[in-house]
Coordinates of C-alpha atoms in Angstrom, one line a residue:
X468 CA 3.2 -19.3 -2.6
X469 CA 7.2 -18.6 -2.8
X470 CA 7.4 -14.6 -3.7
X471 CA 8.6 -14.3 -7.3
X472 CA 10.4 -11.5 -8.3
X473 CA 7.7 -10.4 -10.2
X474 CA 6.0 -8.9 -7.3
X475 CA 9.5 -7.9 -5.8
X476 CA 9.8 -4.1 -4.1
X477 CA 11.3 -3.8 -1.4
X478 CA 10.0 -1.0 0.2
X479 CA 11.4 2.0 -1.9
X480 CA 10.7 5.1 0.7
X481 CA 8.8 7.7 -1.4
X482 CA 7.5 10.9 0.3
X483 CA 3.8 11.4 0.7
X484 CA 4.3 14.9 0.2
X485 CA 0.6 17.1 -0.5
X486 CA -1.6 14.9 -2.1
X487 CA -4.7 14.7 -2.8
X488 CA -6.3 11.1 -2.8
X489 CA -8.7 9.9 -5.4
X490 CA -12.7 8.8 -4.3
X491 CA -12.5 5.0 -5.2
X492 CA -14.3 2.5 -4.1
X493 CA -13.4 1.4 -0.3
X494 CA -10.4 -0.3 -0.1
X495 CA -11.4 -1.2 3.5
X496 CA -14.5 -2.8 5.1
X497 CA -15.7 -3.0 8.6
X498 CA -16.3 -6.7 10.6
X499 CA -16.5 -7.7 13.2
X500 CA -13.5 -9.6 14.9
X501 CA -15.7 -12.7 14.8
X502 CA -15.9 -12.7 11.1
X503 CA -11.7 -12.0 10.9
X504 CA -9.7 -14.8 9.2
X505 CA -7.4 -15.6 12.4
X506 CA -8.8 -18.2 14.4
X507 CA -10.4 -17.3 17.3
X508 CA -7.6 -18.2 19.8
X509 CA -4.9 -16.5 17.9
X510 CA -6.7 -13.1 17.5
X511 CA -3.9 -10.5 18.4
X512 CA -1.2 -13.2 20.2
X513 CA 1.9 -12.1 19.2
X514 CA 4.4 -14.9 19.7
X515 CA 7.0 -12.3 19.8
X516 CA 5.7 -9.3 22.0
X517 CA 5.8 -11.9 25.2
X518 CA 8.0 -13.5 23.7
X519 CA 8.6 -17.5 23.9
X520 CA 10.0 -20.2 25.9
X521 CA 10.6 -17.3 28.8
X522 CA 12.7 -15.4 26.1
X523 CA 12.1 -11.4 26.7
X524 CA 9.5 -10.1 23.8
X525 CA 9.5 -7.2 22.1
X526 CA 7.0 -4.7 23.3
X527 CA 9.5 -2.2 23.3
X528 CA 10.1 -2.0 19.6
X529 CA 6.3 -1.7 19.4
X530 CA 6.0 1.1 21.7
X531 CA 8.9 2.6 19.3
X532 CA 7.0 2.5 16.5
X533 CA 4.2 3.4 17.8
X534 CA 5.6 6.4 19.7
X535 CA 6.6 7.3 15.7
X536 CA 3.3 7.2 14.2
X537 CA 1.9 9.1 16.9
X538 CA 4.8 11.9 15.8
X539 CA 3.6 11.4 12.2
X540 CA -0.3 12.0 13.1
X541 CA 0.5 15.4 14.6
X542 CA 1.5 17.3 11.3
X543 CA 0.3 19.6 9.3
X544 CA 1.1 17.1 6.9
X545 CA -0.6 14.6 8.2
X546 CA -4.3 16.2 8.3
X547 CA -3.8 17.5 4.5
X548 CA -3.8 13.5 4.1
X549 CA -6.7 12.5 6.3
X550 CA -8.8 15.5 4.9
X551 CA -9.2 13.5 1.6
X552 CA -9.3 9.9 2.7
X553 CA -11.4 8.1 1.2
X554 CA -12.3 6.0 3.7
X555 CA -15.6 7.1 6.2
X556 CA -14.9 6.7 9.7
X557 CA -11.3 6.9 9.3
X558 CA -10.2 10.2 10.4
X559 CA -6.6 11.5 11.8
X560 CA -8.3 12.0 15.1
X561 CA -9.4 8.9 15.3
X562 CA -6.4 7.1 14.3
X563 CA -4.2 8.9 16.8
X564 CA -6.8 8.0 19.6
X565 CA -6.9 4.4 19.0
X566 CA -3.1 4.7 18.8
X567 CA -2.9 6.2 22.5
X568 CA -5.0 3.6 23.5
X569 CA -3.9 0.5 21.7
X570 CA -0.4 2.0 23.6
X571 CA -1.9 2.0 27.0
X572 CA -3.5 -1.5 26.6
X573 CA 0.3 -2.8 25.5
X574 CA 1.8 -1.5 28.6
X575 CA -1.1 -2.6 30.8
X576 CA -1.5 -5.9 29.2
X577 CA 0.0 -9.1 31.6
X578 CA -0.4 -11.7 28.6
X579 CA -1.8 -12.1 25.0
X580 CA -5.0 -13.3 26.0
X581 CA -6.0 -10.3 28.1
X582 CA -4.7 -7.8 25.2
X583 CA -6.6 -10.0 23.4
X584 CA -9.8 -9.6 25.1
X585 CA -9.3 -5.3 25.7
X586 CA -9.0 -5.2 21.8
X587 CA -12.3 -7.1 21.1
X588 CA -13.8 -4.9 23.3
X589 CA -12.9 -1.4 22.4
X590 CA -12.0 -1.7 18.8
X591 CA -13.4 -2.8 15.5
X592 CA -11.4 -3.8 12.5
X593 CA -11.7 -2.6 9.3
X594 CA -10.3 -5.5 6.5
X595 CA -8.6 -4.9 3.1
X596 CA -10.6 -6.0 0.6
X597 CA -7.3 -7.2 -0.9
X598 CA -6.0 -7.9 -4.9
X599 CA -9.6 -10.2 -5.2
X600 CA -12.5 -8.5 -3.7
X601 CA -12.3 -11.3 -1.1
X602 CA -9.6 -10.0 1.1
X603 CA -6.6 -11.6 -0.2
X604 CA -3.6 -9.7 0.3
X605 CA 0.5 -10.8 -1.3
X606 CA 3.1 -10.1 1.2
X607 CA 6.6 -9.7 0.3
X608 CA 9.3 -8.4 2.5
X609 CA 12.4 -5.8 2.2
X610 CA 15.6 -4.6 4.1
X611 CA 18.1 -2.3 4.4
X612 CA 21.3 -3.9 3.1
X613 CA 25.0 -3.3 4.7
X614 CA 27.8 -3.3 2.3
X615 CA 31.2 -2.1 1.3
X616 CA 31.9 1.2 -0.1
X617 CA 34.2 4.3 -0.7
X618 CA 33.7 7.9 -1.0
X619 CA 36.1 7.9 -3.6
X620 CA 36.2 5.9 -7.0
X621 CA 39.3 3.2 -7.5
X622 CA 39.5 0.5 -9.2
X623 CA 37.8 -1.6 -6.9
X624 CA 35.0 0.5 -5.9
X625 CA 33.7 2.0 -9.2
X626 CA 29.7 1.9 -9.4
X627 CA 28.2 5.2 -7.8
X628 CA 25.0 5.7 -6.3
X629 CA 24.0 9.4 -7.1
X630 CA 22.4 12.6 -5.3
X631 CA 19.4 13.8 -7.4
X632 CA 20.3 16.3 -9.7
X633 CA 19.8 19.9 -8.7
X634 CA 17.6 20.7 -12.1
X635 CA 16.0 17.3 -12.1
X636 CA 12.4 19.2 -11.9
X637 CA 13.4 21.2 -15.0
X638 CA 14.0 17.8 -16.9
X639 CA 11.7 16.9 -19.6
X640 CA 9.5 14.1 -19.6
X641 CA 9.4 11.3 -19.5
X642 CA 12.5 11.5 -18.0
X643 CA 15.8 10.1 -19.7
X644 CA 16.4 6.4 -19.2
X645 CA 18.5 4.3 -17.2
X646 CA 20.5 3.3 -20.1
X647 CA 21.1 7.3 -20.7
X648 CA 21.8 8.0 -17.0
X649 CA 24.2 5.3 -16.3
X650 CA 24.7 3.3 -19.5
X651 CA 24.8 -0.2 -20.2
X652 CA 27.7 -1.3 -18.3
X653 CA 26.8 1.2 -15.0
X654 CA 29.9 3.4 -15.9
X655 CA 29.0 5.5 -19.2
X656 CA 26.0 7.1 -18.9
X657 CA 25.6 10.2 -20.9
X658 CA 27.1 12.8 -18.3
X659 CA 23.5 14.2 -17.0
X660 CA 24.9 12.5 -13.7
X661 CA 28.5 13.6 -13.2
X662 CA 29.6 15.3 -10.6
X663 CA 26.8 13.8 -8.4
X664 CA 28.4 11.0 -7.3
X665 CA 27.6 10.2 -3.6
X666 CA 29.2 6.7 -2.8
X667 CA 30.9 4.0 -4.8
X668 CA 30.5 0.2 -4.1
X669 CA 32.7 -2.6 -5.9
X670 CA 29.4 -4.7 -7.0
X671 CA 27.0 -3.1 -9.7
X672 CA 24.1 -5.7 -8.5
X673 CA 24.4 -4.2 -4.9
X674 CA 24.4 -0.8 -6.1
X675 CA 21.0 -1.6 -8.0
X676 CA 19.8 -3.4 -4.8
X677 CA 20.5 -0.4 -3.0
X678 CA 18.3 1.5 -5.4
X679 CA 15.5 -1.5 -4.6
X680 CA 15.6 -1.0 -0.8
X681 CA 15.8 2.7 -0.9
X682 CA 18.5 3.0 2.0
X683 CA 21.4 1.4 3.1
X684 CA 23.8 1.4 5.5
X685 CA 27.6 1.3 4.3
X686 CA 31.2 0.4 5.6
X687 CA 33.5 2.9 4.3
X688 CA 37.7 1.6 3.4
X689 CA 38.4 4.4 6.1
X690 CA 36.7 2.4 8.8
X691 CA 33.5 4.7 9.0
X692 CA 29.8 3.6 8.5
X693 CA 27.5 6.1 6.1
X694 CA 24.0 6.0 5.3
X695 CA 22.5 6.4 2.4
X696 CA 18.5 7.5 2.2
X697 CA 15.7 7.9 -0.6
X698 CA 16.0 11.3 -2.2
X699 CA 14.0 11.4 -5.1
X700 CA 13.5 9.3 -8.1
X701 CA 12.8 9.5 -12.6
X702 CA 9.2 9.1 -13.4
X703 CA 9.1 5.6 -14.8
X704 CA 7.2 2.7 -13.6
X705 CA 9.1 0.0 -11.4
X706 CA 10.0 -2.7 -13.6
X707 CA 10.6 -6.3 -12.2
X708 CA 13.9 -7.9 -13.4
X709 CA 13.0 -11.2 -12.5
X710 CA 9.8 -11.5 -14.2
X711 CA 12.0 -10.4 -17.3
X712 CA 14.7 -13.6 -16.5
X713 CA 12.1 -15.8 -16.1
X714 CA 9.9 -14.0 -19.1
X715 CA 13.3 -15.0 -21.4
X716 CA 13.0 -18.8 -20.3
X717 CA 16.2 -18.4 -18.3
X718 CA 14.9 -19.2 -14.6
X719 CA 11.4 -20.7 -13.6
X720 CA 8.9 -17.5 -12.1
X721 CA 7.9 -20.4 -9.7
X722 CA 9.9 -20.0 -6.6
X723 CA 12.1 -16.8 -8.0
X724 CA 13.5 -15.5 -4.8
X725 CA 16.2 -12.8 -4.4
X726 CA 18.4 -14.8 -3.2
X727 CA 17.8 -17.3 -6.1
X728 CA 17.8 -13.9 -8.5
X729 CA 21.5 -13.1 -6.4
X730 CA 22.8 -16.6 -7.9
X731 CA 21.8 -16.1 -11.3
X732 CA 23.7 -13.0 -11.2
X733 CA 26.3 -14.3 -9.6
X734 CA 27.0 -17.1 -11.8
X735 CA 25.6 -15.2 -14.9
X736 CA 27.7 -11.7 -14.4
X737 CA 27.7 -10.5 -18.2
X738 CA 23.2 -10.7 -17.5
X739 CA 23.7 -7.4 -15.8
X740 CA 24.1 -5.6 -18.5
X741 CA 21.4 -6.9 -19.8
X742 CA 18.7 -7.1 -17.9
X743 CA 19.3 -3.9 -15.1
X744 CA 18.7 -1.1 -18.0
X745 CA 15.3 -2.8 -18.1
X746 CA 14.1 -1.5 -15.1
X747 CA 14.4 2.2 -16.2
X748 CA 13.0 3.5 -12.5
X749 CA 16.7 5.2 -11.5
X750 CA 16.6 6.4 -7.7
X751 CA 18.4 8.9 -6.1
X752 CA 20.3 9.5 -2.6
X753 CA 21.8 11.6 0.2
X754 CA 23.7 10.9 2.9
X755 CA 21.1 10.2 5.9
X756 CA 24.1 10.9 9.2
X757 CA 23.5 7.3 10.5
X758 CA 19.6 8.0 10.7
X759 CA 17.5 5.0 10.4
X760 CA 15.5 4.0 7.4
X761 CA 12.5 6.0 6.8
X762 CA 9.8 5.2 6.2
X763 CA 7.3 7.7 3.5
X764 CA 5.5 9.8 6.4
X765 CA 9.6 10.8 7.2
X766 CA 9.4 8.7 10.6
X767 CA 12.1 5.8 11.3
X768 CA 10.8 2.3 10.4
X769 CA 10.9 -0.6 13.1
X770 CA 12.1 -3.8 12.4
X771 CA 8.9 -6.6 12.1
X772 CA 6.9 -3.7 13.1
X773 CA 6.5 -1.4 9.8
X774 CA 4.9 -2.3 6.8
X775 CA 4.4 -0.7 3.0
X776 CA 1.2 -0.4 1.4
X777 CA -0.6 2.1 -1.2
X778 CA -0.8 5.2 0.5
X779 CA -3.3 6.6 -1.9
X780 CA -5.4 3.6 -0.5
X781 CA -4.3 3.0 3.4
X782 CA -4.4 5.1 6.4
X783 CA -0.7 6.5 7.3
X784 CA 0.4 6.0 10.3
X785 CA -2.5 3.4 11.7
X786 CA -2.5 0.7 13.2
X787 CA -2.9 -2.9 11.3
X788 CA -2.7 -6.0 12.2
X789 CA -1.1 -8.8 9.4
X790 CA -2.1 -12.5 9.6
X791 CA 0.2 -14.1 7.0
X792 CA 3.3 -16.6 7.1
X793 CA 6.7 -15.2 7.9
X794 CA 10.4 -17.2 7.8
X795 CA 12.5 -17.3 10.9
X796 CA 16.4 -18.7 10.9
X797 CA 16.3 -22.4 12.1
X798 CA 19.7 -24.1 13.5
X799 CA 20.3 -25.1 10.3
X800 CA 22.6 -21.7 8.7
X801 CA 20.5 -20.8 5.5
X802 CA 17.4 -22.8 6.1
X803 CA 14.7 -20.6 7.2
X804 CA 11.3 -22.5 9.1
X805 CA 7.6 -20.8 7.4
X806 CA 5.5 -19.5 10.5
X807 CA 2.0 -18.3 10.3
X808 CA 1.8 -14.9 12.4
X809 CA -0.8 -12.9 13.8
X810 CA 1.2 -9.1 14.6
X811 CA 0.6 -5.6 15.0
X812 CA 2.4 -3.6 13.1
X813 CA 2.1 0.0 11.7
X814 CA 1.7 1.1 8.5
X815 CA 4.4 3.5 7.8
X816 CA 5.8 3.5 4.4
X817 CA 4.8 2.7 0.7
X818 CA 6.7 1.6 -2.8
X819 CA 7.1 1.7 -6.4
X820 CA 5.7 -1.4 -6.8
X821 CA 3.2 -1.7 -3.9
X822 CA 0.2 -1.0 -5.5
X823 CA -3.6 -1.6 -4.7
X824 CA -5.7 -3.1 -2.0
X825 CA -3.9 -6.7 -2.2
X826 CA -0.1 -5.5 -1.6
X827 CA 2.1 -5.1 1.5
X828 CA 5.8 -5.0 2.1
X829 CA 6.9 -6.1 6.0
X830 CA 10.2 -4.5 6.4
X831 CA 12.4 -7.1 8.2
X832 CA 15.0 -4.8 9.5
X833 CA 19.0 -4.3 8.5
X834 CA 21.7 -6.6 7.3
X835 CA 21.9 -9.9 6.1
X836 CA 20.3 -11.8 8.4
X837 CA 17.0 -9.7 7.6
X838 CA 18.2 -9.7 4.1
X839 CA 17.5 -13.1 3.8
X840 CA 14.2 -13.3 5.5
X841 CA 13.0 -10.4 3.1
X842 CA 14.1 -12.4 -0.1
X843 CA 11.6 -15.3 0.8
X844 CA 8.8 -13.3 1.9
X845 CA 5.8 -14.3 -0.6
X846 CA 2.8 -15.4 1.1
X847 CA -0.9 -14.6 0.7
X848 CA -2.5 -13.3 3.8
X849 CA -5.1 -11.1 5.2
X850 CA -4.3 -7.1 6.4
X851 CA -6.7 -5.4 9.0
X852 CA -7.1 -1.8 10.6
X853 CA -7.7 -1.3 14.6
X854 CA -9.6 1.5 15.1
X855 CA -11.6 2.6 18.8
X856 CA -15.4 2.1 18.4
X857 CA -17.0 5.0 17.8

C-alpha cells in the first residue's frame, strides 16, 4: 500500500541518551532462515552491493556504515542500553561480534550466493513480530532535504528555524504550543523564541519539513552551504498533518504521499496556517559544521543503508536485514519503478512517530532525488536481526 501521511516521520534524530528499557513482551523471535519470508534464492542478494548489469555496487557504503555501528557499540553508552534489553540472547557483545564478522564475510564474499550461503551458516535471524503479531512491518522512508536560506532575516527569507532555548528544561509542562512558539502565521509567536533564531528560509512548508527530517543541508545567499542537526525537541506527541487534510475531507488518505501533501500546499497556501499549528511537536537545531545526518546513537547515517525503528524495542547499532518494496528513478523524470528488495542495512536511528514492533523508517539519503524516493515509501514488509550462533 501507497504510504499515507498518516504514518509519515521521516526519521526525526532523537538521542538515546540513559535509558532504561521496559520488560515487554519480545518484540523479536528467533527462526530459522528456512522459515524467513524471502524466497529461498533471494535470501541476502543485494541487487545493489554487486551491483547490476556490470555497474560497480556498493559494498563500500556498507562497510561505512558498518564501520559506524561498530563505533557506536564501543561506548559507555552503548552497554547502559544493552544492560536492560529486553531481548535474551541479544547482548552488546554479541552484536559487535556478528558485526566483525558479517564485515569479514562482505569483504571476502566473490558473489551474493556465497555471502549467501556463509550467513546461513553462521548466523541465525531473529524476526520482528511486527504491528500484527504475524511479522508485518510498514516501511516509510525519510531524507535530508537541501534548500535555500540566509543567516539573516529579509523580506524574502523570513521563517527561522530555532536553537533550543537555553532554559527549555526549566519550562513547565506540558510544554507551550506550537501556536505559542511560532504563532499561526510562523512569524508571531509569543517571544519564548527570540533571539534564537538560527537560519531563515523563504518557504514556511520547508522550514516545517526541516523540522520532519530532523537535519538539513542549506545553500546560504553568501554562496556557503550550512547544516542544520536535531538538538532537542517540546514534549508533545508527533501529529500527522496529512491524516488531519484527509480527516477534513480535503484529500483522499488513500495514496497521500508527500509529494502529493507538497501540492496541496502548494496550490492551497493559506492551509498552512491551518493545519501546521496542529502538529504541536516544535523541534529544535544547531549548526552541525557540514557533519552528516545522525543518526540517534550520534553516528553518521548511510544512504539505503540506515534505518529508524523503536529503540525502546530494537537493538542499536545491529545488524537487520529488510525485505520490502523500494522506488528507484526510471527514464521517465518523476516516475519512480516499485522493486521488492532483500538489503542489509543497520539500525541506527529512531523517530517521533516510529513506534512499536511494526514500524521502520529507510533513510534514502540527501536531496531531491532521495526526497522523492522517501515521499513514496509505504510498503508492508518483513524486518530481521543477524546475529552469530551462539
Amino acid at each position: 500500500m501507497i504510504k499515507t501521511l498518516a504514518s509519515l516521520t521521516l526519521g526525526l534524530s532523537i538521542a538515546i541518551g540513559t535509558v532504561t528499557l521496559p520488560v515487554l513482551s519480545a518484540p523479536l523471535q528467533l527462526v530459522s532462515s528456512e522459515q524467513i519470508d524471502v524466497a529461498a534464492d533471494s535470501l541476502g542478494l543485494d541487487d545493489q552491493l554487486w551491483g547490476r548489469d556490470g555497474e560497480p555496487g556498493d559494498k563500500r557504503s556498507l562497510i561505512t556504515s558498518i564501520d559506524h555501528s561498530i563505533t557506536f557499540l564501543q561506548t559507555p553508552r552503548a552497554a547502559q542500553v544493552y544492560r536492560n534489553y529486553p531481548v535474551r540472547g541479544i547482548t552488546r557483545d554479541r552484536v559487535e561480534r556478528s558485526l566483525v564478522r558479517f564485515r569479514q564475510l562482505v569483504l571476502a564474499a566473490d558473489s551474493p550466493a556465497q555471502l549467501r550461503e556463509s550467513v546461513k551458516q553462521e548466523f541465525v535471524f531473529y524476526k520482528s513480530v511486527g504491528k500484527d503479531g504475524r511479522g508485518s512491518v510498514f516501511f516509510t522512508g525519510y531524507y535530508e532535504p537541501i534548500y535555500q536560506a540566509s543567516r539573516v532575516a529579509t523580506p524574502e527569507f523570513r521563517y527561522p528555524l530555532y536553537r533550543q532555548p537555553p532554559n527549555m528544561e526549566s519550562w513547565r509542562k506540558p510544554h507551550p504550543t506550537r501556536i505559542q512558539l511560532e504563532g499561526r502565521d510562523g512569524l508571531s509567536g509569543n517571544g519564548l523564541l527570540r533571539g534564537l533564531e538560527l537560519v531563515w528560509l523563504r518557504d514556511r512548508l520547508e522550514a516545517f519539513l526541516v523540522q520532519i527530517q530532523g537535519s538539513a543541508q542549506l545553500q546560504l545567499t553568501d554562496g556557503t552551504t550550512m547544516t542544520v542537526g536535531y538538538d532537542g525537541g517540546t514534549d508533545y506527541p508527533y501529529t500527522s498533518v496529512g491524516r488531519q487534510i484527509a480527516g477534513d475531507g480535503k484529500l483522499p488518505l488513500d495514496g497521500l504521499t508527500l509529494p502529493v501533501l507538497i501540492d496541496f500546499f502548494r496550490r492551497n497556501p493559506f492551509e498552512l496556517s491551518n493545519y501546521i499549528p496542529r502538529n504541536n511537536r516544535f523541534i529544535f537545531f544547531r549548526e552541525t559544521h557540514g557533519a552528516p545526518a545522525m543518526g540517534s546513537i550520534q553516528v553518521p547515517v548511510t544512504a539505503e543503508r540506515s534505518i529508524a525503528t523503536d529503540k525502546s524495542l530494537m537493538p542499536p547499532g545491529a545488524l537487520a536485514l529488510i525485505h520490502t518494496r523500494v522506488p528507484f528513478p526510471t527514464a521517465v523524470k518523476g516516475k519512480m519503478e516499485q522493486r521488492l528488495v532483500s538489503r542489509y542495512v543497520l539500525d541506527q536511528d529512531t523517530g517521533s512517530a516510529i513506534r512499536g514492533a511494526g514500524r521502520v523508517d529507510y533513510y534514502m539519503g540527501t536531496g531531491e532525488v532521495a526526497g522523492d524516493r522517501a515521499g513514496v515509501i509505504g510498503w508492508t514488509g518483513q524486518l530481521y536481526y543477524l546475529l552469530l550462533k551462539e
